[in-house]
Amino acid sequence: MDNLKSPENEISGLPSLLIRDAHIWTENRAIRGSILIEDGRIQRIARRIAEQADEEILAERLVALPGLVDAHVHLRDMRLAYKEDFTSGTSAAAAGGFTTVLDMPNTLPPTDSAQRLREKARRASRNILVNTGFHAAAVGDRAAVETMKMAGAFSIKLYLPKPIAPLDLGDDLTIVEVLKAAKEASLPVTVHAEDAAQIEPTREIRTFKELVGSRLGKAETMAVSRILRLQKQIGCRIHFCHVTLPSSISSIGNWPLGGLSSEVTPHHTLLSEDSVEKLGWKAWMVPPLRPRRARSRLFREMATGNATIIATDHAPHTIKEKRRPPQKSPPGIPGLETAMPLMLTMVYKRKLSLGRLVSLLSTNPAKIFGLSSRGSIREGVDGDMILVDMKKKGKIDPDKFFSKAHYSPFEGWKTQGAVHTTIVNGSVVYSNGEITGKPGSGKVLRNGSRG
Ligand code: NCD
Ligand code: ZN
């Protein structure tokens, strides 16, 4: 019989992929070798692989890194699809080197019940190009938290400035209930740590600079210490989203009880509030950008390994919405397509090591969100990988984004180092500037399943 495919290949229908002669980042160093991916998994890593595969990539000048994991993105879709949808958002992820993203629940409708989570997952499954999981909104009802966990939620998101589902957060008791429910369901709580009472503008706001000035670091300091105090009582796992102050990183890092992790973003570590003055709405997000000194110290905390992960907080809006007067302009910037070229540039400038970059953008987020088969290149794990060209020079150009949000405070920045190829579950979804994956080729991930 003229049958070239192995029986396993016939069953899964997945073509095999051989990456030849790459510099492979594994066990915290680069080795020269080839990688064979079969049935969506890394089958073999060796200096030389003689076998043929359905597809081959000669990667002599490229570095193979584990696929990046972005634990904080807003893919929008549904009634906010005009800002971003599952296909445009995950195309942006693929172009940025992210093979897995975790989507935030502040959508329309919000992800605040198991049923809504399942509906979102169903819609995503037909439209995503990279692996996608979902965070769920904090709700008052413990049983609902448990059922959202059963539906696959990766965390319970507690949005202190303005809860996603109605909750009275003026009261510690409500937060205690949320933390207890998460603990019982063995889920981490992801916290947007800004104290609501501290961010009420008390005067008339005319400019973005004044708007940022009304949202001080004190709001974060108070929220972090409040959550730490309550964590001490309950002992649940807490992940602090987009922390902006070096002092928050140390409070979280020095916490003796464990169970905590911290996240920083490329924008808070690379930009200061000076950018708000220059760029206005393009540099408006929450938490806002901070003074220069805090920014450089935050970068150092990240580069020395005191922050646990980098996430983009990819938060797309239309330019028309962003251009409204400051208090009506929605906060948020797209970040999926800028994070990696910006951070590779930091590696090129020797301000960040490649090993740290891999931990912050892949290994650590995979670990803290239970993605045990992702975040490293080794035999037997899922075939999520990127090939990076460390020499490639570029310039941040929002017109070229696959995201619907064609703006960025990094517009015009010169970069060195770029994502060349993105491989998700063994299939090439992005290569050399082009999206090659099909909507629906990414997997919906459920917390607790192997993925
Ligand atoms: C986020 C968004 O647009 O969803 N914006 C942002 O600036 N980070 C929501 C939010 O966290 O407020
Ligand atoms: Zn966010």
XYZ file of C-alpha atoms and ligand atoms in Angstrom:
464
model
C 0.000 0.000 0.000
C 1.240 3.422 -0.862
C 0.937 4.881 2.608
C 3.623 7.325 3.665
C 1.998 8.511 6.870
C 2.400 6.722 10.165
C -0.853 5.485 11.749
C -0.599 8.130 14.511
C -0.329 10.859 11.933
C -3.377 9.529 10.205
C -5.327 9.709 13.425
C -4.299 13.205 14.484
C -3.841 14.514 10.959
C -1.031 16.764 12.187
C 1.960 17.106 9.883
C 5.366 16.671 11.487
C 7.815 19.573 11.672
C 11.592 19.509 11.825
C 13.549 22.574 12.889
C 17.127 22.104 11.745
C 20.303 23.537 13.226
C 18.864 26.149 15.562
C 20.361 27.615 18.707
C 17.978 25.981 21.161
C 17.311 27.600 24.509
C 16.986 24.728 26.962
C 17.899 24.397 30.637
C 18.978 28.020 30.739
C 21.527 27.904 27.932
C 21.652 27.710 24.150
C 22.707 24.470 22.488
C 23.045 23.823 18.771
C 20.665 21.214 17.441
C 17.457 20.146 15.748
C 13.944 19.640 17.059
C 11.415 17.169 15.739
C 7.749 17.875 16.491
C 5.231 15.112 15.842
C 1.547 15.029 16.710
C 1.870 18.503 18.177
C 4.541 17.480 20.702
C 8.299 17.777 20.884
C 9.402 14.282 20.029
C 13.152 14.661 19.918
C 15.915 17.193 20.444
C 19.348 16.166 19.156
C 22.485 17.564 17.587
C 21.491 15.923 14.288
C 18.191 14.368 13.254
C 18.379 12.334 10.073
C 14.642 11.726 9.673
C 12.512 13.609 7.196
C 9.419 15.493 8.270
C 6.385 16.879 6.431
C 7.770 20.369 6.901
C 11.294 21.567 7.605
C 12.703 24.883 8.708
C 16.391 25.592 8.365
C 17.054 27.721 11.438
C 20.816 28.203 11.356
C 20.708 31.875 12.281
C 17.746 31.646 14.637
C 17.300 31.044 18.349
C 14.518 28.649 19.399
C 12.796 29.795 22.579
C 9.769 28.307 24.332
C 6.517 29.893 23.127
C 5.689 32.988 25.153
C 2.778 32.991 27.585
C 0.864 36.237 28.153
C -1.187 35.891 31.320
C -2.944 39.249 30.881
C -4.643 40.151 27.620
C -7.991 41.665 26.712
C -9.075 39.910 23.527
C -12.526 41.589 23.751
C -14.699 39.991 20.995
C -18.476 39.528 21.371
C -20.062 42.955 21.788
C -16.618 44.589 21.928
C -15.409 42.909 18.738
C -15.141 46.319 17.089
C -12.114 46.934 19.376
C -10.578 43.474 18.901
C -11.840 39.981 18.169
C -10.481 36.517 18.827
C -8.889 36.291 15.390
C -7.287 39.757 15.298
C -6.130 39.505 18.945
C -4.600 36.053 18.577
C -3.031 37.025 15.240
C -1.351 39.871 17.125
C -0.281 37.297 19.738
C 1.181 35.011 17.050
C 3.080 37.904 15.463
C 4.403 38.851 18.901
C 5.638 35.337 19.733
C 2.881 34.488 22.222
C 1.689 30.914 21.793
C -0.607 31.055 24.826
C -2.715 33.939 26.123
C -5.060 34.245 29.089
C -8.000 36.544 28.420
C -9.462 38.949 30.976
C -13.145 38.886 31.957
C -14.126 42.581 31.553
C -15.930 41.894 28.297
C -19.501 42.469 27.130
C -21.030 40.308 28.475
C -18.473 39.823 31.274
C -17.029 36.385 32.078
C -18.867 36.139 35.394
C -20.501 32.703 35.272
C -19.613 29.208 34.105
C -22.158 29.480 31.329
C -20.678 32.713 30.005
C -17.196 31.268 30.224
C -18.302 28.253 28.186
C -19.988 30.481 25.597
C -16.830 32.532 25.264
C -14.728 29.387 24.944
C -17.054 28.036 22.269
C -16.810 31.202 20.240
C -13.042 31.368 20.721
C -12.488 27.761 19.647
C -13.523 28.570 16.074
C -11.539 31.787 15.841
C -8.241 31.629 17.748
C -4.772 31.088 16.269
C -2.912 30.579 19.550
C -3.820 28.683 22.712
C -6.242 30.685 24.813
C -7.505 30.356 28.366
C -9.847 32.557 30.376
C -9.807 34.367 33.673
C -13.188 34.814 35.423
C -14.583 37.825 37.259
C -14.728 37.853 41.063
C -18.288 37.175 42.209
C -19.820 37.052 45.658
C -21.171 33.546 45.418
C -18.806 30.710 46.373
C -20.634 28.066 44.386
C -20.319 30.225 41.263
C -16.536 30.416 41.743
C -16.393 26.633 41.994
C -18.430 26.176 38.800
C -16.272 28.707 36.922
C -13.273 26.673 37.993
C -14.967 23.523 36.679
C -15.588 25.350 33.389
C -11.821 25.938 33.111
C -11.166 29.418 34.586
C -7.500 30.160 35.281
C -8.066 32.697 38.045
C -10.588 34.910 39.735
C -9.965 38.514 38.740
C -10.476 41.038 41.476
C -10.640 44.469 39.934
C -10.410 46.781 42.931
C -10.994 50.162 41.226
C -14.356 49.071 39.809
C -15.524 45.468 40.175
C -16.511 43.716 36.955
C -19.526 41.968 38.504
C -21.316 43.998 41.212
C -19.484 43.631 44.564
C -19.157 46.000 47.505
C -15.406 46.307 47.794
C -15.495 49.116 50.358
C -15.880 46.276 52.781
C -13.075 43.821 53.644
C -15.662 41.109 54.266
C -16.579 40.914 50.596
C -12.937 40.558 49.578
C -12.420 37.910 52.259
C -15.342 35.956 50.756
C -13.763 36.150 47.280
C -10.360 35.024 48.604
C -11.951 32.149 50.522
C -13.952 31.023 47.505
C -10.825 31.080 45.333
C -8.877 29.143 47.916
C -11.576 26.501 48.158
C -11.615 26.180 44.370
C -7.765 26.080 44.317
C -7.641 29.093 42.030
C -5.336 32.088 42.267
C -6.861 35.545 42.615
C -5.504 37.991 40.036
C -5.689 41.484 41.494
C -5.756 44.886 39.849
C -4.323 46.689 42.851
C -5.479 50.284 42.917
C -7.559 51.530 45.816
C -10.824 52.979 44.495
C -11.043 55.737 47.100
C -7.627 57.081 46.066
C -8.434 57.530 42.408
C -11.488 59.763 42.512
C -10.410 62.932 40.698
C -11.008 65.818 43.086
C -10.564 68.648 40.617
C -11.305 69.472 37.042
C -9.179 67.463 34.621
C -8.168 69.069 31.336
C -5.168 67.072 30.173
C -3.960 63.472 30.245
C -1.093 64.612 32.417
C -3.579 65.904 35.012
C -5.566 62.687 34.705
C -2.464 60.612 35.435
C -1.594 63.033 38.230
C -4.938 62.255 39.876
C -4.133 58.536 40.010
C -1.125 58.335 42.277
C 1.096 55.451 43.322
C -0.458 55.696 46.770
C -3.551 53.952 45.349
C -1.374 50.940 44.516
C 0.522 50.963 47.791
C -2.729 50.952 49.774
C -4.335 48.234 47.686
C -1.267 45.979 47.843
C -1.015 46.254 51.618
C -4.744 45.669 52.034
C -4.646 42.494 49.942
C -1.497 41.259 51.686
C -3.175 41.765 55.064
C -6.206 39.750 53.944
C -4.062 37.075 52.299
C -2.467 36.508 55.690
C -5.888 35.568 57.100
C -6.973 33.356 54.226
C -3.759 31.973 52.717
C -4.977 31.858 49.115
C -2.725 32.384 46.093
C -2.552 35.959 44.846
C -1.142 37.228 41.566
C -0.658 40.996 41.484
C -1.323 42.293 37.971
C 0.699 45.100 36.365
C 2.523 46.354 39.440
C 4.079 49.776 38.808
C 6.125 50.634 41.910
C 9.446 49.084 42.962
C 8.163 49.204 46.559
C 5.211 46.966 45.608
C 7.606 44.407 44.105
C 9.580 44.308 47.345
C 6.486 44.087 49.590
C 5.248 41.154 47.511
C 8.684 39.537 47.160
C 9.519 39.830 50.841
C 6.171 38.492 52.020
C 7.039 35.614 54.305
C 3.964 33.488 53.700
C 4.465 32.601 50.034
C 1.742 32.012 47.473
C 2.308 35.372 45.792
C 3.474 36.444 42.358
C 3.928 39.793 40.658
C 3.560 41.001 37.100
C 5.130 43.963 35.327
C 4.422 45.292 31.849
C 6.766 46.498 29.112
C 5.155 49.965 29.250
C 5.628 50.502 32.995
C 9.236 49.315 32.850
C 10.198 51.272 29.711
C 8.101 54.459 29.791
C 7.607 57.162 32.397
C 4.914 59.779 32.871
C 6.965 62.084 30.626
C 5.484 60.100 27.735
C 1.983 61.126 28.819
C 2.886 64.761 28.395
C 4.267 64.087 24.922
C 1.784 61.518 23.654
C -1.469 62.096 25.566
C -4.051 59.381 24.858
C -1.483 57.058 23.270
C 0.208 56.713 26.655
C -2.969 56.523 28.759
C -3.551 53.246 30.554
C -4.260 52.063 34.103
C -2.404 51.864 36.329
C -0.825 54.942 34.727
C 2.829 55.525 33.891
C 4.969 56.613 36.829
C 7.764 59.162 37.405
C 11.149 58.509 35.795
C 12.940 57.260 38.884
C 10.240 54.737 39.783
C 10.288 53.521 36.181
C 14.015 52.812 36.123
C 13.926 51.103 39.508
C 10.989 48.969 38.372
C 13.003 47.915 35.312
C 15.860 46.898 37.610
C 13.514 44.857 39.831
C 12.366 43.041 36.715
C 15.845 42.493 35.281
C 17.229 41.137 38.549
C 14.431 38.623 38.868
C 12.381 40.145 41.680
C 9.243 40.399 39.540
C 7.718 37.026 38.656
C 6.415 37.641 35.127
C 6.021 40.121 32.291
C 2.516 40.421 30.825
C 1.408 42.884 28.168
C -2.025 43.957 29.488
C -2.907 44.183 25.780
C -5.962 46.468 26.072
C -7.122 47.605 22.627
C -9.597 50.443 21.966
C -10.470 52.373 18.824
C -8.520 55.544 18.107
C -11.826 57.421 17.980
C -12.584 56.359 21.586
C -9.045 57.093 22.743
C -9.159 60.618 21.277
C -12.048 61.685 23.521
C -11.402 64.220 26.318
C -9.191 62.710 29.074
C -11.916 61.570 31.484
C -13.904 59.955 28.664
C -10.927 58.332 26.962
C -10.753 54.601 27.765
C -7.419 53.551 29.321
C -5.364 50.854 27.631
C -2.850 50.217 24.859
C -2.153 47.225 22.622
C 0.985 45.362 23.675
C 1.149 41.922 22.093
C 3.163 42.994 19.057
C 5.596 45.308 20.804
C 6.620 43.371 23.947
C 9.093 40.991 22.342
C 10.955 43.372 19.994
C 11.231 45.852 22.883
C 12.514 43.270 25.359
C 14.882 41.683 22.808
C 16.285 45.188 22.325
C 16.955 45.294 26.077
C 18.783 41.961 25.710
C 20.824 43.390 22.830
C 21.710 46.409 25.010
C 22.681 44.003 27.820
C 20.132 45.441 30.203
C 18.312 42.114 30.474
C 19.626 38.580 30.052
C 18.050 36.197 27.575
C 17.560 33.669 30.368
C 15.613 36.205 32.426
C 13.508 37.156 29.420
C 12.545 33.498 28.895
C 11.663 33.079 32.588
C 9.595 36.264 32.680
C 7.732 35.775 29.417
C 7.371 32.011 29.284
C 8.575 29.683 32.044
C 7.211 31.599 35.030
C 3.758 32.491 33.650
C 3.352 28.856 32.532
C 4.305 27.687 36.019
C 2.088 29.997 38.045
C -0.975 29.338 35.902
C -0.505 25.570 35.898
C 0.453 25.134 32.219
C 2.782 22.266 32.972
C 3.353 21.244 29.364
C 4.391 24.720 28.240
C 7.085 27.271 29.070
C 10.159 25.208 28.198
C 11.708 23.324 25.303
C 12.143 19.668 26.201
C 11.124 16.308 24.840
C 7.512 15.323 25.498
C 5.995 18.785 25.964
C 3.633 20.657 23.643
C 5.197 21.979 20.466
C 4.880 25.678 21.312
C 7.982 27.491 20.244
C 9.310 30.629 18.603
C 12.290 31.217 16.383
C 13.895 34.547 17.064
C 16.265 36.541 14.878
C 18.474 38.385 17.357
C 20.104 40.482 14.635
C 17.004 41.757 12.872
C 16.539 45.480 13.181
C 13.093 47.003 13.109
C 10.957 49.982 13.988
C 7.662 49.882 15.887
C 4.990 50.635 13.296
C 1.384 50.463 14.578
C 0.030 50.597 11.000
C 1.431 47.093 10.573
C -0.190 45.601 13.694
C -2.490 42.607 13.247
C -4.387 43.982 16.254
C -7.271 46.295 15.375
C -5.692 48.929 17.630
C -3.261 50.767 15.378
C -1.568 52.994 17.931
C 1.268 52.662 20.426
C 3.285 54.889 22.728
C 6.317 53.040 21.303
C 5.623 54.160 17.735
C 8.910 54.866 15.941
C 11.130 53.093 18.517
C 14.046 51.323 16.880
C 14.400 47.687 17.858
C 16.972 44.944 17.487
C 15.750 41.374 17.667
C 12.487 40.065 16.226
C 10.171 37.067 16.260
C 10.741 35.244 12.976
C 8.466 32.208 13.342
C 5.760 31.221 15.830
C 4.837 27.564 16.239
C 1.689 26.562 18.124
C 1.061 22.890 18.923
C 3.558 21.968 16.220
C 2.082 24.164 13.454
C 3.621 27.329 12.067
C 1.093 30.124 12.634
C 3.333 33.099 11.882
C 6.402 33.359 9.710
C 8.457 36.285 8.525
C 5.747 38.945 8.749
C 2.844 36.753 7.593
C 0.086 34.983 9.501
C 0.080 31.402 8.257
C -2.267 29.808 10.821
C -5.994 29.438 10.354
C -8.649 30.738 12.761
C -9.530 27.803 14.991
C -6.032 26.298 14.938
C -5.331 27.393 18.540
C -6.675 25.353 21.436
C -8.985 26.534 24.179
C -7.139 25.766 27.403
C -8.881 24.752 30.587
C -7.218 25.167 33.913
C -6.183 21.812 35.302
C -6.269 19.912 32.041
C -2.941 19.120 30.447
C -3.755 21.668 27.761
C -8.052 47.754 30.637
C -9.010 47.543 29.483
O -9.072 48.380 28.580
O -9.700 46.509 29.487
N -7.347 48.986 30.500
C -6.111 49.286 30.976
O -5.687 50.440 30.858
N -5.363 48.395 31.583
C -8.925 47.687 31.813
C -8.331 48.098 33.041
O -7.485 47.354 33.555
O -8.775 49.120 33.533
Zn -5.845 44.533 32.029
